[in-house]
Amino acid sequence: MKKLPIFAIVGHPNEGKSSIVATLSQNDSIAISAVPGETIRLQRFDLKAGHEVIIEFVDTPGFQNPQSTLAWFRENEGLGDERTKRFIETHEKDADYHHDCELLRPIVEGAGIIYVVDASRPMTSVDAAEMEILRLTSCPRMAIINPKGEDVRFMDSWKVAFRQHFNSVRTFNAQRAGYVDRIELLEALKSIDQDWEPALSRAIGLLRQDRKGSIERTAEAIIDHLEQALRCSCSSFLEKESGVEMEKHRLEEEYRGKLGRIEKRFRDQVRDIYSIRRVEIELPENSILREDLFSERSWQALGLTQKQLAIAGALLGGGLGAGADLAAGGITFGVFASIGAALGAGSALWKGKALARAKIKQLPLGGLKVTTGPNISDAFPFVQLDRDILYSKFAANWAHARRETSVELDAKGEEEGVSSRWTQAQLKVATRFVQAVRKGSAEATELAAAEFKTLLVEALGGVG
Ligand SMILES: Nc1nc2c(ncn2[C@@H]2O[C@H](COP(=O)(O)OP(=O)(O)OP(=O)(O)O)[C@@H](O)[C@H]2O)c(=O)[nH]1
Ligand SMILES: [Mg+2]
């Protein structure tokens, strides 16, 4: 049994080799460029499950001199790796064969080959030479069609050639492949060399386990975020009643800003869970997630149906009805008259830190405390939840090769909200959590969170 499965990615410049490595190894720091010749030397990237390296991918610049390399391979006989070894020994000091030697080296070390082509272009004699060299090395090898363009005219001729030269042929779009596509490709790699089967099966098992952990952490992050969003409020203190209307507007802005910041923190956390280190992952053009949290489109597309809202309303008791929600987004204002001694936590927000507690007593009596939030609408928690779930699914299936903003996601890339499909029993689980948070009971919140987590794990697509 070979220990660590190693695969070298080979192909013409600009065919998407580094993109395949980035998506398979879940590493978005790999250099990908529209200009051919980006990768100029061999680079090794590990795919890890937890801290354990389970597969190694070797990114290569591709062949430098395939025609004359093939000529040499044809002139020189040799069994197994022996001929490849001799080729490297003979050419390693020759600058004309630098890349060829480099990419053949992992094969001698026991690596398999993943040959990448963009099958939207016709096959050339250079491609034929490359495929023939790989066949003559007799290493385990798979061809991957990375369909960069829509053109399928040449697909059949590619497939015929592939069948003659490779143990397996797969289509894999490096910029769109999600978790399931990645697992399927790894499963297929098992078939190119039986010796790898045990190690790859173990690797896939560890990846699934790792995925399970990520989904559970995501569910926990959603629960934390929802709790913060439900508790979120802003207050200030006014000396005169005449300023209340203006202050309400200002506070509403402040409240929205605060919600936005805690949602951003949540999204940062989710990206971190899925090893997305690029600061902004680009949401598709028509994504509902690009909408403001309180926009009408968000509240129509996400959250509960009218029928469910009636159920949630009854379970929550005393919230706002659906009609009022759409108008105000459930943002409520409290205006409280206060006197110096009664100033609570809200007053500390007044003029920020300038207001020291010791000075509170010097405040004129009879001021007003203005508060925005917490949000009391029945619909709000579910709109926020759907946003979190959609974002999480998007991040969980992010292809680490994606760079350009122009990349469109498949229609299945974004679904409508999840909560509108929840049954009464599921709504009960969710509302129990919302209610516990609103009541401010830490114990009840913790208790409800456990069951809620199971529901969220399921909503995130299960852990399979
Ligand atoms: N549309 C589309 N573009 C892709 C796909 N895969 C890669 N590309 C683009 O093709 C270009 C080349 O991708 P790379 O991954 O750098 O290709 P490479 O084979 O490593 O290139 P070199 O290192 O130059 O040999 C980049 O602009 C990629 O964004 C794909 O599946 N679809
Ligand atoms: Mg490259």
XYZ file of C-alpha atoms and ligand atoms in Angstrom:
497
model
C 0.000 0.000 0.000
C 1.363 3.383 -0.998
C 1.386 5.767 1.916
C 0.409 9.252 0.831
C -1.406 9.554 -2.502
C 0.408 12.115 -4.673
C -0.954 13.515 -7.923
C 0.907 15.756 -10.333
C -1.243 18.020 -12.495
C 0.020 18.229 -16.042
C -1.185 20.002 -19.196
C -0.625 22.929 -21.554
C -0.084 26.448 -20.238
C -3.311 28.192 -19.246
C -5.520 25.071 -19.366
C -6.501 25.449 -15.722
C -3.952 23.237 -13.930
C -3.426 25.592 -11.005
C -7.187 26.126 -10.840
C -7.724 22.392 -10.400
C -5.044 22.257 -7.711
C -6.598 25.261 -5.904
C -10.084 23.739 -5.857
C -8.951 20.227 -4.936
C -6.571 21.329 -2.192
C -8.984 24.034 -0.934
C -6.284 26.644 -1.218
C -7.172 30.041 -2.640
C -3.655 31.444 -2.359
C -2.441 29.509 -5.430
C -1.457 31.778 -8.324
C -3.999 31.596 -11.142
C -3.756 33.906 -14.106
C -5.317 34.534 -17.507
C -1.797 34.999 -18.865
C -0.213 31.658 -19.909
C 3.016 30.713 -18.162
C 1.956 31.732 -14.656
C 3.293 28.588 -13.000
C 7.006 28.351 -13.716
C 8.131 25.737 -11.220
C 6.870 22.676 -9.460
C 4.893 23.405 -6.309
C 3.436 20.991 -3.798
C 0.110 21.604 -2.048
C -1.368 19.487 0.697
C -4.988 18.613 1.145
C -5.587 18.300 4.847
C -8.341 16.878 7.012
C -7.869 18.624 10.335
C -4.107 18.735 10.728
C -3.422 15.553 8.806
C -2.131 15.690 5.251
C -4.209 13.193 3.265
C -3.334 13.882 -0.370
C -0.570 15.863 -2.003
C -1.107 17.711 -5.278
C 1.836 18.846 -7.348
C 1.227 21.861 -9.577
C 3.480 21.907 -12.643
C 4.242 24.267 -15.500
C 3.479 21.474 -18.009
C 5.786 20.061 -20.702
C 8.435 22.256 -22.267
C 9.543 20.065 -25.161
C 6.994 17.316 -25.612
C 7.813 16.374 -29.224
C 11.516 15.676 -28.671
C 10.842 14.157 -25.239
C 8.515 11.704 -26.961
C 11.136 11.003 -29.623
C 13.624 10.108 -26.870
C 11.066 7.886 -25.088
C 10.427 6.041 -28.363
C 14.094 5.498 -29.061
C 14.856 4.261 -25.571
C 13.320 1.100 -24.239
C 12.818 0.493 -20.556
C 10.515 -1.146 -18.069
C 8.268 0.759 -15.669
C 9.934 3.817 -14.143
C 13.330 2.850 -15.413
C 13.051 4.697 -18.723
C 11.643 7.838 -17.041
C 14.511 7.824 -14.532
C 17.055 7.577 -17.354
C 15.376 10.445 -19.210
C 15.734 12.683 -16.156
C 19.370 11.658 -15.602
C 20.210 12.378 -19.222
C 18.396 15.731 -19.464
C 18.363 17.301 -16.013
C 21.223 19.688 -16.802
C 19.767 20.692 -20.173
C 17.819 23.982 -19.922
C 15.632 22.957 -22.869
C 14.170 20.074 -20.850
C 13.957 21.709 -17.449
C 10.141 21.562 -17.116
C 9.947 18.086 -18.665
C 12.392 16.698 -16.082
C 10.645 18.543 -13.259
C 7.217 17.149 -14.024
C 8.451 13.611 -14.619
C 10.235 13.557 -11.257
C 7.070 13.038 -9.138
C 6.167 10.086 -11.391
C 9.429 8.382 -10.446
C 8.539 9.079 -6.801
C 5.281 7.202 -7.350
C 2.876 10.018 -8.140
C -0.171 9.606 -10.351
C -0.893 12.057 -13.136
C -3.930 14.236 -13.658
C -3.789 15.531 -17.218
C -5.855 18.662 -17.739
C -7.241 19.912 -21.021
C -9.664 22.593 -22.001
C -11.641 20.510 -24.482
C -13.266 23.521 -26.132
C -10.220 23.770 -28.437
C -9.176 21.192 -31.066
C -6.540 18.582 -30.299
C -3.060 19.180 -31.746
C -0.015 17.019 -32.386
C 1.554 18.501 -29.247
C -1.329 17.190 -27.142
C -0.936 13.796 -28.789
C 2.790 13.790 -27.955
C 2.126 14.675 -24.303
C -0.494 11.981 -23.883
C 1.802 9.416 -25.469
C 4.711 10.309 -23.127
C 2.418 9.875 -20.133
C 1.269 6.492 -21.445
C 4.877 5.385 -21.885
C 5.753 6.304 -18.290
C 3.076 3.718 -17.329
C 2.126 5.708 -14.246
C -1.521 5.717 -13.090
C -3.220 8.583 -14.916
C -6.526 10.342 -15.281
C -7.589 12.938 -17.834
C -9.685 15.840 -16.657
C -11.707 17.923 -19.054
C -11.901 21.415 -17.573
C -14.526 22.981 -19.817
C -13.489 26.640 -19.883
C -15.628 27.445 -22.917
C -19.025 26.292 -24.130
C -17.698 24.780 -27.363
C -18.242 21.012 -27.430
C -17.435 20.399 -31.105
C -14.080 18.794 -30.327
C -15.207 16.784 -27.347
C -15.601 13.481 -29.219
C -12.125 13.500 -30.735
C -10.664 14.310 -27.299
C -12.582 11.460 -25.723
C -11.312 8.927 -28.279
C -7.710 9.974 -27.609
C -8.263 9.986 -23.850
C -9.605 6.452 -23.850
C -6.444 5.225 -25.507
C -4.113 6.964 -23.114
C -5.743 7.188 -19.686
C -7.178 4.877 -17.045
C -10.055 7.242 -16.375
C -11.629 10.373 -17.882
C -13.634 12.941 -15.928
C -15.186 16.317 -16.500
C -14.438 18.710 -13.674
C -15.045 22.430 -13.702
C -12.448 23.936 -11.391
C -14.374 27.177 -10.926
C -17.725 25.650 -10.097
C -16.980 22.352 -8.409
C -18.600 22.083 -4.996
C -17.978 19.635 -2.176
C -19.847 16.737 -3.818
C -17.969 17.182 -7.115
C -14.656 17.117 -5.275
C -15.515 13.918 -3.429
C -16.683 12.309 -6.696
C -13.394 13.133 -8.358
C -11.412 11.639 -5.471
C -13.591 8.523 -5.606
C -12.799 8.242 -9.318
C -9.067 8.552 -8.625
C -9.302 5.277 -6.716
C -9.936 3.455 -9.963
C -6.712 4.516 -11.670
C -4.544 2.455 -9.327
C -5.786 -0.255 -7.002
C -2.813 0.300 -4.710
C -4.227 3.696 -3.805
C -7.665 2.480 -2.936
C -7.113 2.034 0.814
C -5.307 5.366 1.252
C -7.852 7.263 -0.851
C -10.796 5.611 0.901
C -9.314 6.659 4.208
C -8.696 10.180 2.879
C -12.298 10.485 1.697
C -13.517 9.210 5.062
C -11.450 11.839 6.880
C -12.690 14.551 4.525
C -16.293 13.609 5.252
C -15.572 13.731 8.964
C -13.904 17.106 8.567
C -16.913 18.328 6.617
C -19.195 17.191 9.399
C -17.162 19.256 11.869
C -17.325 22.308 9.591
C -21.087 22.064 9.227
C -21.507 21.768 12.977
C -19.299 24.793 13.551
C -21.336 26.701 10.964
C -24.570 25.811 12.762
C -23.052 27.077 16.017
C -21.962 30.299 14.315
C -25.516 30.824 13.001
C -26.937 30.307 16.490
C -24.485 32.817 17.978
C -25.223 35.306 15.256
C -28.984 34.995 15.543
C -28.747 35.535 19.281
C -26.714 38.708 18.751
C -29.072 39.948 16.028
C -32.111 39.357 18.245
C -30.521 41.188 21.156
C -29.192 44.065 19.091
C -30.414 47.488 20.122
C -29.195 51.080 20.221
C -30.022 53.776 22.711
C -29.240 57.374 23.332
C -30.205 60.086 25.735
C -31.898 63.332 24.864
C -32.293 66.419 26.953
C -35.322 67.731 25.095
C -38.322 66.011 23.614
C -38.196 68.127 20.461
C -35.240 66.170 19.076
C -36.895 62.772 19.362
C -37.988 62.385 15.715
C -34.548 63.174 14.359
C -32.905 60.986 16.937
C -35.169 58.085 15.947
C -33.913 58.306 12.371
C -30.319 58.511 13.481
C -30.761 55.574 15.828
C -32.429 53.501 13.134
C -29.367 54.041 10.947
C -27.115 53.170 13.838
C -29.134 50.028 14.537
C -28.947 48.878 10.909
C -25.218 49.577 10.897
C -24.743 47.544 14.043
C -26.717 44.607 12.607
C -24.646 44.870 9.435
C -21.416 44.691 11.379
C -22.433 41.638 13.366
C -23.572 39.941 10.158
C -20.200 40.735 8.587
C -18.444 39.197 11.577
C -20.570 36.079 11.162
C -19.700 35.850 7.469
C -15.979 36.256 8.241
C -16.305 33.354 10.641
C -18.022 31.151 8.045
C -15.368 31.892 5.421
C -12.759 30.947 7.960
C -14.467 27.597 8.593
C -14.201 26.766 4.886
C -10.615 28.048 4.514
C -11.643 30.933 2.295
C -8.880 33.416 2.883
C -9.779 35.856 0.143
C -11.393 38.798 1.853
C -14.493 39.076 -0.289
C -16.043 36.146 -2.017
C -18.094 37.490 -4.851
C -21.805 36.845 -4.556
C -23.520 36.178 -7.891
C -25.022 39.189 -9.645
C -28.661 38.331 -8.914
C -28.090 36.907 -5.455
C -30.708 37.681 -2.844
C -27.793 37.995 -0.423
C -26.745 41.202 -2.157
C -29.993 42.800 -0.949
C -30.192 44.797 2.232
C -31.442 42.823 5.222
C -34.542 45.024 5.473
C -35.269 45.352 1.756
C -38.697 44.347 0.526
C -37.170 41.749 -1.804
C -35.368 40.084 1.098
C -38.531 39.952 3.164
C -40.519 38.542 0.270
C -38.022 35.916 -0.855
C -36.761 34.830 2.539
C -38.317 33.867 5.817
C -41.635 32.182 6.461
C -44.803 31.823 4.420
C -47.950 33.610 5.644
C -49.276 30.337 6.989
C -46.077 29.598 8.859
C -45.990 33.153 10.198
C -49.363 32.603 11.793
C -47.982 29.487 13.493
C -44.760 31.225 14.538
C -46.779 34.191 15.782
C -48.883 31.952 17.979
C -45.797 30.182 19.292
C -43.921 33.400 19.990
C -46.911 35.318 21.223
C -47.192 39.085 21.234
C -44.977 39.858 18.266
C -45.750 41.941 15.231
C -47.985 40.584 12.480
C -46.849 40.089 8.911
C -48.342 43.328 7.554
C -46.612 45.536 10.062
C -43.357 43.676 9.456
C -43.123 44.584 5.808
C -43.658 48.238 6.533
C -41.262 48.677 9.401
C -39.072 45.592 9.301
C -39.956 45.120 12.919
C -37.762 47.968 14.037
C -39.346 49.432 17.099
C -38.671 52.542 19.048
C -38.935 53.018 22.709
C -38.901 56.493 24.097
C -38.517 56.535 27.821
C -38.506 59.488 30.083
C -35.680 59.164 32.535
C -34.257 60.923 35.470
C -30.649 61.031 36.524
C -30.727 58.213 39.012
C -32.567 55.833 36.702
C -30.038 56.029 33.891
C -29.086 52.530 32.885
C -26.818 50.925 30.372
C -28.334 52.947 27.530
C -27.042 56.206 28.867
C -23.451 55.100 28.592
C -23.863 55.129 24.829
C -24.747 58.793 24.843
C -21.934 60.718 23.189
C -19.903 57.560 23.375
C -17.244 57.326 25.968
C -17.303 61.040 26.771
C -20.023 60.320 29.243
C -18.392 58.932 32.342
C -20.553 57.227 34.883
C -19.525 59.705 37.562
C -21.000 62.512 35.525
C -24.388 60.978 35.208
C -25.597 62.714 38.285
C -24.868 66.074 36.732
C -27.237 65.431 33.871
C -30.299 67.590 33.823
C -33.261 65.798 35.287
C -36.107 64.810 33.041
C -34.111 63.778 29.943
C -35.307 61.160 27.486
C -33.839 57.834 26.667
C -34.483 56.771 23.055
C -34.059 53.135 22.117
C -34.146 51.266 18.800
C -34.496 47.514 18.890
C -34.404 44.796 19.844
C -36.402 43.664 16.850
C -39.710 42.189 17.935
C -41.062 41.012 14.605
C -42.054 37.359 14.157
C -40.608 37.337 10.640
C -37.242 38.954 11.335
C -35.468 35.940 12.893
C -36.379 33.783 9.892
C -35.261 36.320 7.292
C -31.945 36.615 9.109
C -31.710 32.823 9.461
C -32.307 32.249 5.756
C -29.609 34.790 4.918
C -27.179 32.973 7.190
C -28.046 29.532 5.834
C -27.782 30.650 2.198
C -24.474 32.359 2.821
C -23.139 29.296 4.622
C -24.137 26.968 1.794
C -22.552 29.328 -0.685
C -19.277 29.390 1.263
C -19.354 25.630 1.871
C -19.444 24.998 -1.874
C -17.071 27.736 -2.882
C -14.528 26.603 -5.475
C -11.160 27.898 -4.332
C -10.140 28.499 -7.959
C -12.807 31.156 -8.452
C -11.293 34.540 -9.133
C -13.149 36.588 -11.712
C -16.386 38.207 -10.639
C -17.912 37.341 -14.004
C -18.274 33.687 -13.069
C -21.936 32.799 -12.964
C -23.183 30.200 -10.571
C -25.401 27.379 -11.747
C -29.085 27.888 -11.056
C -28.822 25.368 -8.236
C -26.129 27.578 -6.726
C -28.712 29.653 -4.976
C -32.008 28.440 -3.717
C -34.731 30.309 -1.968
C -34.857 30.426 1.784
C -34.894 27.195 3.717
C -37.185 28.119 6.584
C -40.268 28.355 4.357
C -40.087 24.557 4.057
C -39.970 23.928 7.783
C -42.771 21.925 9.313
C -44.706 22.951 12.384
C -42.474 20.769 14.551
C -39.360 22.368 13.079
C -40.826 25.851 13.555
C -41.397 24.968 17.164
C -37.710 24.185 17.619
C -36.680 27.478 16.036
C -39.233 29.625 17.863
C -38.299 28.047 21.189
C -34.798 29.383 20.684
C -35.992 32.839 19.578
C -38.289 33.095 22.552
C -35.603 32.028 25.023
C -33.266 34.730 23.686
C -36.009 37.352 23.825
C -36.806 36.465 27.379
C -33.144 36.838 28.236
C -32.899 33.448 29.882
C -29.392 32.028 29.473
C -30.442 28.606 30.677
C -33.452 28.307 28.356
C -31.374 29.665 25.461
C -28.711 27.026 25.940
C -31.289 24.300 26.222
C -33.136 25.388 23.069
C -29.853 25.858 21.173
C -28.986 22.159 21.327
C -32.117 21.103 19.438
C -31.907 24.115 17.155
C -28.378 23.079 16.137
C -29.641 19.712 14.894
C -32.259 21.500 12.788
C -29.631 23.845 11.331
C -27.189 21.037 10.512
C -30.001 19.419 8.546
C -30.834 22.724 6.831
C -27.192 23.139 5.828
C -27.443 19.973 3.802
C -26.733 17.368 6.425
C -23.299 16.061 7.187
C -23.072 13.354 4.491
N -14.205 29.960 -17.605
C -13.314 29.201 -16.969
N -12.083 29.685 -16.822
C -11.176 28.916 -16.182
C -11.494 27.642 -15.650
N -10.398 27.134 -15.066
C -9.437 28.058 -15.224
N -9.890 29.136 -15.890
C -9.139 30.366 -16.213
O -8.096 30.024 -17.110
C -6.941 30.816 -16.821
C -5.747 29.898 -16.555
O -5.946 29.184 -15.344
P -4.718 28.587 -14.512
O -5.295 27.701 -13.492
O -3.776 29.660 -14.091
O -4.048 27.691 -15.674
P -2.650 26.920 -15.642
O -2.826 25.718 -16.491
O -2.187 26.711 -14.259
O -1.750 27.976 -16.392
P -0.125 28.130 -16.366
O 0.303 28.106 -14.972
O 0.067 29.426 -17.032
O 0.374 26.987 -17.175
C -7.308 31.690 -15.632
O -7.693 32.954 -16.096
C -8.452 30.951 -15.010
O -9.294 31.807 -14.259
C -12.833 27.168 -15.823
O -13.204 26.091 -15.371
N -13.694 27.995 -16.494
Mg -0.519 27.322 -13.305
